[in-house]
Short mmCIF file of C-alpha atoms in Angstrom, two decimals:
data_model
loop_
_atom_site.label_atom_id
_atom_site.label_comp_id
_atom_site.label_asym_id
_atom_site.label_seq_id
_atom_site.Cartn_x
_atom_site.Cartn_y
_atom_site.Cartn_z
CA MET A 731 -16.71 -26.74 14.39
CA ALA A 732 -14.44 -29.04 12.41
CA ASP A 733 -16.24 -28.74 9.15
CA GLU A 734 -13.86 -30.12 6.59
CA VAL A 735 -15.85 -28.72 3.75
CA PHE A 736 -13.93 -27.17 0.95
CA GLU A 737 -14.47 -26.38 -2.63
CA VAL A 738 -12.57 -28.74 -4.89
CA LEU A 739 -10.91 -26.60 -7.51
CA PRO A 740 -10.22 -27.81 -11.03
CA LEU A 741 -6.44 -27.89 -10.67
CA GLY A 742 -3.86 -29.68 -12.70
CA ILE A 743 -0.11 -29.83 -12.88
CA ASP A 744 2.18 -29.28 -15.80
CA PRO A 745 4.41 -32.38 -15.77
CA GLN A 746 7.45 -30.53 -17.12
CA SER A 747 7.55 -27.28 -15.24
CA LYS A 748 5.66 -28.63 -12.21
CA SER A 749 3.57 -25.48 -12.15
CA ILE A 750 -0.05 -25.65 -11.11
CA THR A 751 -2.63 -24.73 -13.71
CA SER A 752 -6.37 -24.45 -13.69
CA THR A 753 -9.06 -24.64 -16.30
CA SER A 754 -11.19 -22.24 -14.30
CA SER A 755 -11.57 -18.75 -15.67
CA SER A 756 -11.76 -17.14 -12.24
CA LYS A 757 -9.39 -14.21 -12.19
CA ASP A 758 -8.63 -14.46 -8.48
CA LEU A 759 -7.72 -18.08 -8.84
CA GLN A 760 -5.43 -17.40 -11.78
CA THR A 761 -3.56 -14.60 -9.98
CA GLU A 762 -3.26 -16.74 -6.87
CA LEU A 763 -1.86 -19.62 -8.90
CA ALA A 764 0.65 -17.30 -10.52
CA ALA A 765 1.76 -16.16 -7.06
CA LEU A 766 1.95 -19.76 -5.93
CA ASN A 767 4.12 -20.78 -8.87
CA THR A 768 6.55 -17.88 -8.47
CA LEU A 769 6.89 -18.56 -4.78
CA HIS A 770 7.45 -22.19 -5.56
CA ARG A 771 10.24 -21.39 -7.98
CA SER A 772 11.97 -19.10 -5.51
CA LEU A 773 11.64 -21.74 -2.80
CA LEU A 774 13.24 -24.33 -5.06
CA SER A 775 16.39 -22.24 -5.20
CA LEU A 776 16.84 -22.64 -1.45
CA GLU A 777 19.66 -24.81 -0.32
CA THR A 778 17.99 -26.06 2.83
CA SER A 779 17.19 -29.75 2.83
CA LEU A 780 13.41 -29.54 2.64
CA GLN A 781 13.13 -26.27 0.74
CA ILE A 782 11.13 -24.54 3.40
CA PRO A 783 11.96 -20.92 4.09
CA PRO A 784 14.30 -20.60 7.07
CA PRO A 785 13.19 -18.41 9.96
CA PRO A 786 13.70 -14.76 9.00
CA VAL A 787 16.30 -13.76 11.50
CA PRO A 788 19.73 -14.98 10.46
CA VAL A 789 19.98 -13.32 7.05
CA ASN A 790 22.27 -14.42 4.28
CA PRO A 791 24.93 -11.69 4.47
CA LYS A 792 25.95 -11.93 0.79
CA ARG A 793 23.16 -9.82 -0.60
CA SER A 794 23.44 -7.17 2.11
CA ALA A 795 27.15 -6.80 1.36
CA ASN A 796 26.47 -6.43 -2.37
CA ILE A 797 23.81 -3.83 -1.79
CA SER A 798 25.95 -1.69 0.47
CA LYS A 799 28.81 -2.00 -2.02
CA LEU A 800 26.59 -0.70 -4.81
CA ARG A 801 25.40 2.14 -2.60
CA ASP A 802 28.98 3.13 -1.79
CA SER A 803 29.91 3.08 -5.48
CA GLY A 804 26.94 5.28 -6.16
CA ASN A 805 27.98 7.67 -3.42
CA ASP A 806 31.52 7.83 -4.83
CA ALA A 807 30.21 8.62 -8.29
CA TYR A 808 27.96 11.26 -6.80
CA ARG A 809 30.85 12.91 -5.00
CA LYS A 810 32.72 13.06 -8.28
CA SER A 811 29.64 14.80 -9.76
CA LYS A 812 28.97 11.85 -12.10
CA TYR A 813 25.28 11.92 -11.33
CA GLY A 814 24.11 9.70 -14.17
CA GLU A 815 26.53 7.01 -13.12
CA ALA A 816 25.44 7.35 -9.50
CA VAL A 817 21.83 6.82 -10.54
CA LYS A 818 22.86 3.67 -12.37
CA PHE A 819 24.57 2.27 -9.28
CA TYR A 820 21.57 3.11 -7.11
CA ASN A 821 19.29 1.43 -9.66
CA LEU A 822 21.29 -1.78 -9.43
CA GLY A 823 21.26 -1.61 -5.65
CA LEU A 824 17.50 -1.08 -5.61
CA GLN A 825 16.96 -3.96 -7.96
CA MET A 826 18.95 -6.18 -5.68
CA ALA A 827 17.21 -4.96 -2.53
CA LEU A 828 13.73 -5.33 -3.99
CA THR A 829 14.34 -8.83 -5.29
CA ARG A 830 15.39 -10.05 -1.88
CA PRO A 831 13.46 -13.24 -1.12
CA LEU A 832 10.09 -12.38 0.33
CA TRP A 833 10.58 -14.33 3.55
CA GLU A 834 13.56 -12.26 4.58
CA PRO A 835 12.88 -9.55 7.15
CA GLN A 836 10.99 -6.61 5.71
CA GLN A 837 12.60 -4.23 8.20
CA LEU A 838 15.94 -4.84 6.53
CA VAL A 839 14.42 -4.21 3.10
CA ARG A 840 12.90 -0.98 4.35
CA GLU A 841 16.24 0.29 5.65
CA GLU A 842 18.15 -0.50 2.48
CA VAL A 843 15.50 0.66 0.08
CA SER A 844 14.86 3.94 1.86
CA ALA A 845 18.55 4.86 1.84
CA LEU A 846 18.93 3.96 -1.83
CA PHE A 847 15.82 5.86 -2.90
CA ALA A 848 16.86 8.92 -0.89
CA ASN A 849 20.29 8.91 -2.51
CA ARG A 850 18.84 8.44 -5.98
CA ALA A 851 16.50 11.34 -5.33
CA GLN A 852 19.50 13.47 -4.44
CA ALA A 853 21.31 12.46 -7.63
CA HIS A 854 18.22 13.28 -9.70
CA MET A 855 17.95 16.63 -7.99
CA SER A 856 21.55 17.43 -8.84
CA MET A 857 20.61 16.89 -12.48
CA GLN A 858 17.50 19.02 -11.99
CA ASN A 859 15.24 16.06 -12.71
CA TRP A 860 12.66 17.27 -10.23
CA PRO A 861 9.83 14.82 -10.98
CA GLU A 862 12.06 11.76 -10.62
CA GLY A 863 13.55 13.20 -7.47
CA ALA A 864 10.10 13.80 -6.03
CA VAL A 865 8.92 10.27 -6.79
CA ASP A 866 12.07 8.67 -5.38
CA ALA A 867 11.92 10.71 -2.20
CA GLU A 868 8.29 9.70 -1.74
CA ALA A 869 9.22 6.05 -2.17
CA SER A 870 11.96 6.49 0.39
CA VAL A 871 9.51 7.95 2.87
CA GLU A 872 7.08 5.13 2.18
CA ALA A 873 9.77 2.62 3.10
CA LYS A 874 10.81 4.50 6.23
CA ARG A 875 8.57 7.14 7.69
CA THR A 876 10.47 8.34 10.72
CA GLY A 877 14.14 9.21 10.98
CA ASN A 878 14.13 10.01 7.28
CA ALA A 879 14.06 13.81 7.37
CA LYS A 880 16.32 14.08 4.33
CA ALA A 881 13.81 12.29 2.09
CA TRP A 882 10.94 14.43 3.43
CA TRP A 883 12.98 17.53 2.67
CA ARG A 884 13.99 16.36 -0.79
CA ARG A 885 10.45 15.76 -2.01
CA GLY A 886 9.42 19.09 -0.54
CA LYS A 887 12.26 20.80 -2.37
CA CYS A 888 11.41 19.09 -5.66
CA LEU A 889 7.78 20.14 -5.37
CA VAL A 890 8.86 23.71 -4.74
CA GLU A 891 11.12 23.63 -7.76
CA MET A 892 8.22 22.41 -9.89
CA GLY A 893 6.09 25.23 -8.56
CA ARG A 894 3.63 22.98 -6.72
CA LEU A 895 3.70 25.09 -3.60
CA GLU A 896 0.43 24.00 -1.96
CA GLU A 897 1.39 20.36 -2.31
CA ALA A 898 4.85 21.11 -0.99
CA ARG A 899 3.44 22.87 2.05
CA GLU A 900 1.17 19.94 2.87
CA TRP A 901 3.99 17.46 2.40
CA VAL A 902 6.50 19.36 4.50
CA SER A 903 3.97 19.93 7.28
CA ARG A 904 3.32 16.22 7.40
CA GLY A 905 7.05 15.64 7.47
CA LEU A 906 7.38 17.97 10.44
CA GLU A 907 4.66 16.01 12.23
CA MET A 908 6.53 12.78 11.69
CA GLU A 909 10.04 14.01 12.32
CA GLY A 910 9.48 16.46 15.13
CA ASP A 911 11.12 19.85 14.74
CA GLU A 912 13.73 19.29 12.07
CA ALA A 913 15.52 22.57 11.46
CA GLU A 914 15.90 22.03 7.70
CA LEU A 915 12.28 21.04 7.22
CA ALA A 916 11.10 24.01 9.25
CA ALA A 917 13.29 26.32 7.15
CA LEU A 918 11.84 24.84 3.95
CA LEU A 919 8.32 25.33 5.25
CA LYS A 920 9.12 28.95 6.01
CA GLU A 921 10.45 29.41 2.50
CA ILE A 922 7.33 27.84 1.01
CA ASN A 923 5.05 30.01 3.09
CA ALA A 924 6.96 33.10 2.06
CA LYS A 925 6.60 32.14 -1.60
CA LEU A 926 2.92 31.41 -1.18
CA GLY A 927 2.46 34.74 0.52
CA LYS A 928 4.16 36.47 -2.38
CA GLU A 929 1.97 34.64 -4.88
CA THR A 930 -1.27 35.61 -3.21
CA ALA A 931 -0.11 39.15 -2.57
CA MET B 474 -77.80 -30.04 38.88
CA GLU B 475 -75.83 -26.95 38.73
CA TRP B 476 -73.42 -28.46 36.25
CA PHE B 477 -76.03 -28.53 33.60
CA ASP B 478 -77.14 -25.03 34.40
CA ILE B 479 -74.01 -23.48 32.90
CA ASP B 480 -74.90 -21.93 29.62
CA TRP B 481 -72.30 -23.63 27.42
CA LYS B 482 -73.63 -22.08 24.32
CA GLY B 483 -73.24 -18.62 25.76
CA LEU B 484 -69.65 -19.36 26.83
CA ALA B 485 -68.65 -20.66 23.42
CA LEU B 486 -67.76 -17.21 22.19
CA PRO B 487 -65.32 -16.32 25.02
CA PHE B 488 -63.75 -19.78 24.77
CA ALA B 489 -63.32 -19.43 21.06
CA TYR B 490 -61.76 -16.04 21.64
CA ILE B 491 -59.23 -17.43 24.11
CA PHE B 492 -58.48 -20.35 21.81
CA VAL B 493 -57.88 -18.17 18.79
CA LEU B 494 -55.71 -15.77 20.79
CA GLY B 495 -53.61 -18.59 22.20
CA GLY B 496 -53.27 -20.15 18.80
CA MET B 497 -52.15 -16.94 17.27
CA LEU B 498 -49.57 -16.31 19.95
CA TYR B 499 -48.26 -19.82 19.55
CA THR B 500 -47.95 -19.69 15.78
CA PHE B 501 -46.35 -16.27 15.99
CA SER B 502 -43.73 -17.40 18.45
CA THR B 503 -42.86 -20.58 16.55
CA ILE B 504 -42.56 -18.80 13.24
CA TYR B 505 -40.57 -15.99 14.80
CA ARG B 506 -38.16 -18.39 16.48
CA LYS B 507 -37.74 -20.46 13.37
CA ARG B 508 -36.92 -17.39 11.35
CA LYS B 509 -34.43 -16.18 13.92
CA ALA B 510 -32.71 -19.55 14.02
CA SER B 511 -32.44 -19.80 10.26
CA GLN B 512 -31.19 -16.24 10.13
CA SER B 513 -28.33 -16.90 12.51
CA ALA B 514 -27.52 -20.11 10.68
CA ASN B 515 -27.42 -18.28 7.38
CA LEU B 516 -25.37 -15.35 8.61
CA ALA B 517 -22.98 -14.31 5.94
CA PRO B 518 -19.44 -15.41 6.77
CA TRP B 519 -17.05 -12.65 7.82
CA PHE B 520 -14.44 -13.57 5.27
CA PRO B 521 -14.79 -14.55 1.63
CA PRO B 522 -13.99 -18.20 0.84
CA HIS B 523 -10.44 -19.12 1.65
CA LEU B 524 -8.99 -19.56 -1.82
CA GLN B 525 -5.53 -20.59 -0.67
CA LYS B 526 -6.94 -23.17 1.67
CA ASN B 527 -9.06 -24.55 -1.14
CA ILE B 528 -6.06 -24.79 -3.42
CA TYR B 529 -4.05 -26.57 -0.74
CA SER B 530 -6.83 -29.02 -0.02
CA SER B 531 -7.44 -29.60 -3.73
CA LEU B 532 -3.79 -30.40 -4.28
CA LEU B 533 -3.84 -32.92 -1.43
CA GLU B 534 -6.98 -34.35 -2.97
CA ILE B 535 -5.24 -34.83 -6.32
CA ASN B 536 -2.47 -36.78 -4.61
CA ALA B 537 -4.96 -38.85 -2.64
CA ALA B 538 -6.96 -39.66 -5.76
CA ASP B 539 -4.23 -40.94 -8.07
CA ASN B 540 -1.26 -42.05 -6.11
CA HIS B 541 0.22 -44.15 -8.85
CA ASP B 542 0.61 -41.87 -11.80
CA LYS B 543 3.90 -40.12 -11.24
CA LYS B 544 3.34 -37.49 -13.89
CA THR B 545 0.24 -35.93 -12.42
CA ARG B 546 1.38 -36.28 -8.82
CA VAL B 547 1.88 -32.94 -7.12
CA PRO B 548 5.44 -32.68 -5.81
CA ALA B 549 5.87 -32.13 -2.09
CA SER B 550 7.57 -28.80 -2.70
CA VAL B 551 4.44 -27.47 -4.38
CA VAL B 552 2.32 -28.69 -1.48
CA ARG B 553 4.61 -26.89 0.94
CA THR B 554 4.42 -23.73 -1.12
CA ALA B 555 0.64 -23.93 -1.16
CA LEU B 556 0.62 -24.24 2.62
CA LEU B 557 2.89 -21.22 2.88
CA ARG B 558 0.53 -19.22 0.66
CA ARG B 559 -2.32 -20.29 2.91
CA ALA B 560 -0.40 -19.07 5.97
CA VAL B 561 0.22 -15.72 4.26
CA GLU B 562 -3.49 -15.27 3.64
CA ASP B 563 -4.14 -16.19 7.28
CA ILE B 564 -1.79 -13.45 8.42
CA GLY B 565 -3.88 -10.93 6.53
CA ARG B 566 -7.04 -12.30 8.10
CA ILE B 567 -5.58 -12.23 11.60
CA ILE B 568 -4.66 -8.59 11.16
CA GLN B 569 -8.19 -7.84 9.97
CA VAL B 570 -9.75 -9.64 12.92
CA ARG B 571 -7.52 -7.87 15.43
CA SER B 572 -8.10 -4.43 14.04
CA ALA B 573 -11.85 -4.99 13.72
CA LYS B 574 -12.25 -6.30 17.26
CA GLN B 575 -11.60 -3.06 19.08
CA ALA B 576 -13.78 -1.00 16.81
CA LEU B 577 -16.57 -3.52 16.90
CA ASN B 578 -16.60 -3.65 20.69
CA THR B 579 -16.93 0.11 20.95
CA LEU B 580 -19.68 0.17 18.37
CA LEU B 581 -21.54 -2.60 20.16
CA GLN B 582 -21.35 -0.77 23.48
CA ARG B 583 -22.81 2.29 21.87
CA GLY B 584 -25.48 0.18 20.27
CA SER B 585 -24.51 1.21 16.78
CA VAL B 586 -24.29 -2.34 15.43
CA GLY B 587 -26.59 -5.29 15.80
CA ASP B 588 -26.03 -8.54 17.58
CA ASP B 589 -25.79 -10.57 14.44
CA LEU B 590 -22.71 -8.67 13.31
CA MET B 591 -21.05 -9.55 16.59
CA GLN B 592 -22.13 -13.15 16.12
CA ARG B 593 -20.61 -13.26 12.69
CA PHE B 594 -17.44 -11.76 14.06
CA SER B 595 -17.02 -14.16 16.95
CA ARG B 596 -17.62 -17.03 14.59
CA ALA B 597 -14.89 -15.73 12.30
CA GLU B 598 -12.57 -15.39 15.27
CA LYS B 599 -13.13 -18.99 16.30
CA GLU B 600 -12.64 -20.16 12.75
CA MET B 601 -9.34 -18.31 12.57
CA GLU B 602 -8.10 -20.02 15.73
CA GLU B 603 -8.98 -23.37 14.24
CA GLU B 604 -7.34 -22.41 10.99
CA LEU B 605 -4.07 -21.42 12.65
CA ARG B 606 -3.91 -24.64 14.62
CA ASP B 607 -4.63 -26.55 11.45
CA VAL B 608 -1.86 -24.83 9.49
CA VAL B 609 0.71 -25.44 12.25
CA MET B 610 -0.23 -29.11 12.35
CA GLU B 611 0.00 -29.46 8.58
CA ALA B 612 3.35 -27.68 8.56
CA ASN B 613 4.76 -30.01 11.18
CA ALA B 614 3.54 -32.95 9.17
CA LEU B 615 5.23 -31.71 5.99
CA ALA B 616 8.56 -30.81 7.55
CA PRO B 617 9.49 -31.47 11.16
CA GLY B 618 9.64 -28.29 13.22
CA TRP B 619 8.25 -26.06 10.48
CA GLY B 620 5.20 -25.24 12.55
CA GLN B 621 7.40 -22.99 14.69
CA ALA B 622 8.58 -20.90 11.79
CA ILE B 623 5.87 -20.95 9.16
CA PHE B 624 3.96 -17.98 10.51
CA GLN B 625 7.13 -15.94 10.99
CA SER B 626 7.96 -16.52 7.35
CA ALA B 627 4.38 -15.87 6.29
CA ASN B 628 4.37 -12.62 8.24
CA GLU B 629 7.47 -11.37 6.46
CA ILE B 630 6.10 -12.46 3.11
CA ALA B 631 2.87 -10.59 3.70
CA ALA B 632 4.66 -7.43 4.85
CA ASN B 633 7.20 -7.57 2.04
CA THR B 634 4.53 -8.05 -0.58
CA HIS B 635 2.65 -5.07 0.77
CA LEU B 636 5.76 -2.89 0.84
CA ARG B 637 6.74 -3.77 -2.71
CA ALA B 638 3.24 -3.11 -3.98
CA ARG B 639 3.29 0.34 -2.37
CA ILE B 640 6.71 1.16 -3.80
CA ASP B 641 5.68 -0.06 -7.24
CA ASP B 642 2.62 2.17 -7.05
CA ILE B 643 4.74 5.18 -6.22
CA GLN B 644 7.36 4.42 -8.84
CA ALA B 645 4.65 3.94 -11.45
CA GLN B 646 3.82 7.63 -11.07
CA ALA B 647 7.27 8.61 -12.31
CA ALA B 648 6.35 8.43 -16.00
CA THR B 649 3.23 10.58 -15.75
CA GLU B 650 4.96 13.02 -13.41
CA LYS B 651 7.77 13.38 -15.87
CA GLU B 652 5.37 13.93 -18.77
CA TRP B 653 3.52 16.54 -16.77
CA TRP B 654 6.73 18.31 -15.90
CA GLU B 655 7.92 18.33 -19.53
CA LYS B 656 4.69 19.96 -20.63
CA ARG B 657 4.77 22.31 -17.73
CA ARG B 658 8.36 23.27 -18.41
CA GLN B 659 7.58 23.95 -22.04
CA CYS B 660 4.69 26.09 -20.92
CA ILE B 661 6.90 27.94 -18.50
CA SER B 662 9.67 28.44 -21.04
CA LYS B 663 7.13 29.64 -23.61
CA GLU B 664 5.76 32.10 -21.12
CA PHE B 665 9.24 33.08 -20.22
CA MET B 666 10.13 33.65 -23.87
CA LYS B 667 6.97 35.64 -24.29
CA GLU B 668 7.88 37.70 -21.29
CA LEU B 669 11.35 38.14 -22.67
CA ASP B 670 9.90 39.25 -26.01
CA GLU B 671 7.56 41.62 -24.30
CA GLU B 672 10.36 42.95 -22.20
CA GLU B 673 12.43 43.40 -25.30
CA GLU B 674 9.64 45.28 -26.97
CA LEU B 675 9.12 47.27 -23.87
CA SER B 676 12.77 48.04 -23.60
CA LYS B 677 12.86 48.94 -27.28
CA ALA B 678 10.05 51.33 -26.76
CA GLY B 679 11.71 52.40 -23.56
CA SER B 680 15.06 52.80 -25.19
CA VAL B 681 13.55 55.08 -27.75
CA ARG B 682 12.14 57.17 -25.02
CA VAL B 683 15.28 56.86 -23.00
CA GLY B 684 17.24 57.83 -26.05
CA SER B 685 15.19 60.95 -26.49
CA ASP B 686 15.52 61.62 -22.82
CA ASP B 687 19.17 61.11 -23.18
CA GLU B 688 19.19 63.58 -25.94
CA GLY B 689 17.27 65.91 -23.79
CA VAL B 690 19.62 65.24 -21.00
CA LEU B 691 22.46 65.68 -23.36
CA VAL B 692 20.98 68.90 -24.46
CA ASP B 693 20.40 69.80 -20.88
CA SER B 694 23.82 68.76 -19.79
CA THR B 695 25.45 70.57 -22.58
CA SER B 696 23.17 73.50 -22.33
CA PRO B 697 24.31 74.86 -19.01
CA ALA B 698 27.67 75.48 -20.46
CA THR B 699 26.25 77.28 -23.40
CA SER B 700 22.89 78.27 -22.02
CA PRO B 701 22.13 81.75 -21.20
CA GLY B 702 21.39 80.61 -17.60
CA GLY B 703 24.95 79.51 -17.17
CA SER B 704 26.24 82.63 -18.63
CA LYS B 705 23.89 84.52 -16.43
CA LYS B 706 25.31 82.77 -13.46
CA ARG B 707 28.70 83.51 -14.61
CA VAL B 708 27.59 87.01 -15.16
CA LYS B 709 26.25 87.15 -11.66
CA LYS B 710 29.51 85.86 -10.35
#
C-alpha cells in the first residue's frame, strides 16, 4: 500500500521572508500556502528550542491574566453605567482571546470568548443597540452552547425588542432545549407567546 | 464398424451449437470479470488529493534536489510547519472517516448502498492509518518526541480554526443587521409619527366635538339651576 506517489507542486521560497510561494494559479493551493506562511510566522515567535508547538495543556498564564483583567475593567465600567467604555474593554479582551495561538486549547478560548461576548451583548443592550446585542449573544452561544442561559436570553430579548417575535420564539425554544428549564428563559418565552397572541388576535 | 456408422455430418449442427454457446459464455465471463476488476481499480478515491501532504513532500523534494544553494533551501522551521498543516488536514479527514463509518454500515445493512462504496471507504480508512503512522514518524524525525504531541496540537488547531470561522461568520452579520434595524427603526418612527399626527387630527376633531359637548354639558350643568325643571323641582319641594 506504500505508494509514495505525490504530485510535485511548483513551489519556491522567498529568500528574504522565507515564505513559500507558488507560480500555480490554483486557488486552493494559494490559500493553503497563505495559511502555511501565517502559521510559520506564529511558530517562529515561540521560545521553545525547536519551534514546535508545545502540547496544549500547560497554557501560558500571561494572556489569560490579561484577558480576565480586561473583562473586569469592562465590568467595572458597566457598573458605573459607562457602557461605551465597557464595550471598548470587552473589544480588547475579545481581540486578545481570539488571537490566542491556534494550538492552545480551544476549550479555554470558548470559555473566555463566550463570557466576553455575553457581557458585550449586555452593554449593547443597555445602550439599546439591539442588533449588536443580538449578534454578540449569538456569538456567545456559538462558543458555549450549554450553561450559557444568559446569552440565550439576551439574544431572545434583543429579537423581541426589534419586533422579530417569530424568530425570538424559535430561538428561545431552542435555548430551553439546551438549557433545561431555565426560569428566565421560560418567562421570556411566555412573554413572546403573549405578544404573538396579541398580534394575531 | 460401428464407429464409421455415426453420422458425423448430422451431428455437426449440435456440436457447433455447443461450441458457440460455450464460447459465448467464456467470452462473456472474461469480459465481465475484466470490467469488474478495472472498475474496482479505478474506484474514485474517498478524499480529494491531499494538498498539504503534496506541499510537504514537494518542500522535501526541493531540499533534496539542491542541497548546496543556501538561498533556495527551505528552512527546517517551514518544513515543520508544513508537517503540522498536514496533520491538521488529517484530523479533519479522521473526523470524516469516523462519522461516515457508522452511517455507512447501517446503509450497507439495509442494502441502500453498493459494495463499491464500501470498498472505497475501507480503502480510505486504510490509507488514513498509513498516513497517521507516516506523520508521526516524520514528526519524530524532525524533532525528537514530537510524534507524541503533533496530533494534539493539530487537533486544537483544527478546532480553533473552526471556532474562529464560525464566530467571524456571526460577527460579519452585525453590519447588515444594524443597517436593517436602522431602516426598520426609521420606518417605525415614521409610522409612529404618522399615528401621532393622525391621533392629533383625531383629537382635534374630537376636541371640537368634546368642546361642543362641553358646552352642552356646560349648558346642561348650568341649566338645572336656571332651568324650569329645577325650578319645578323646587316648586314641588
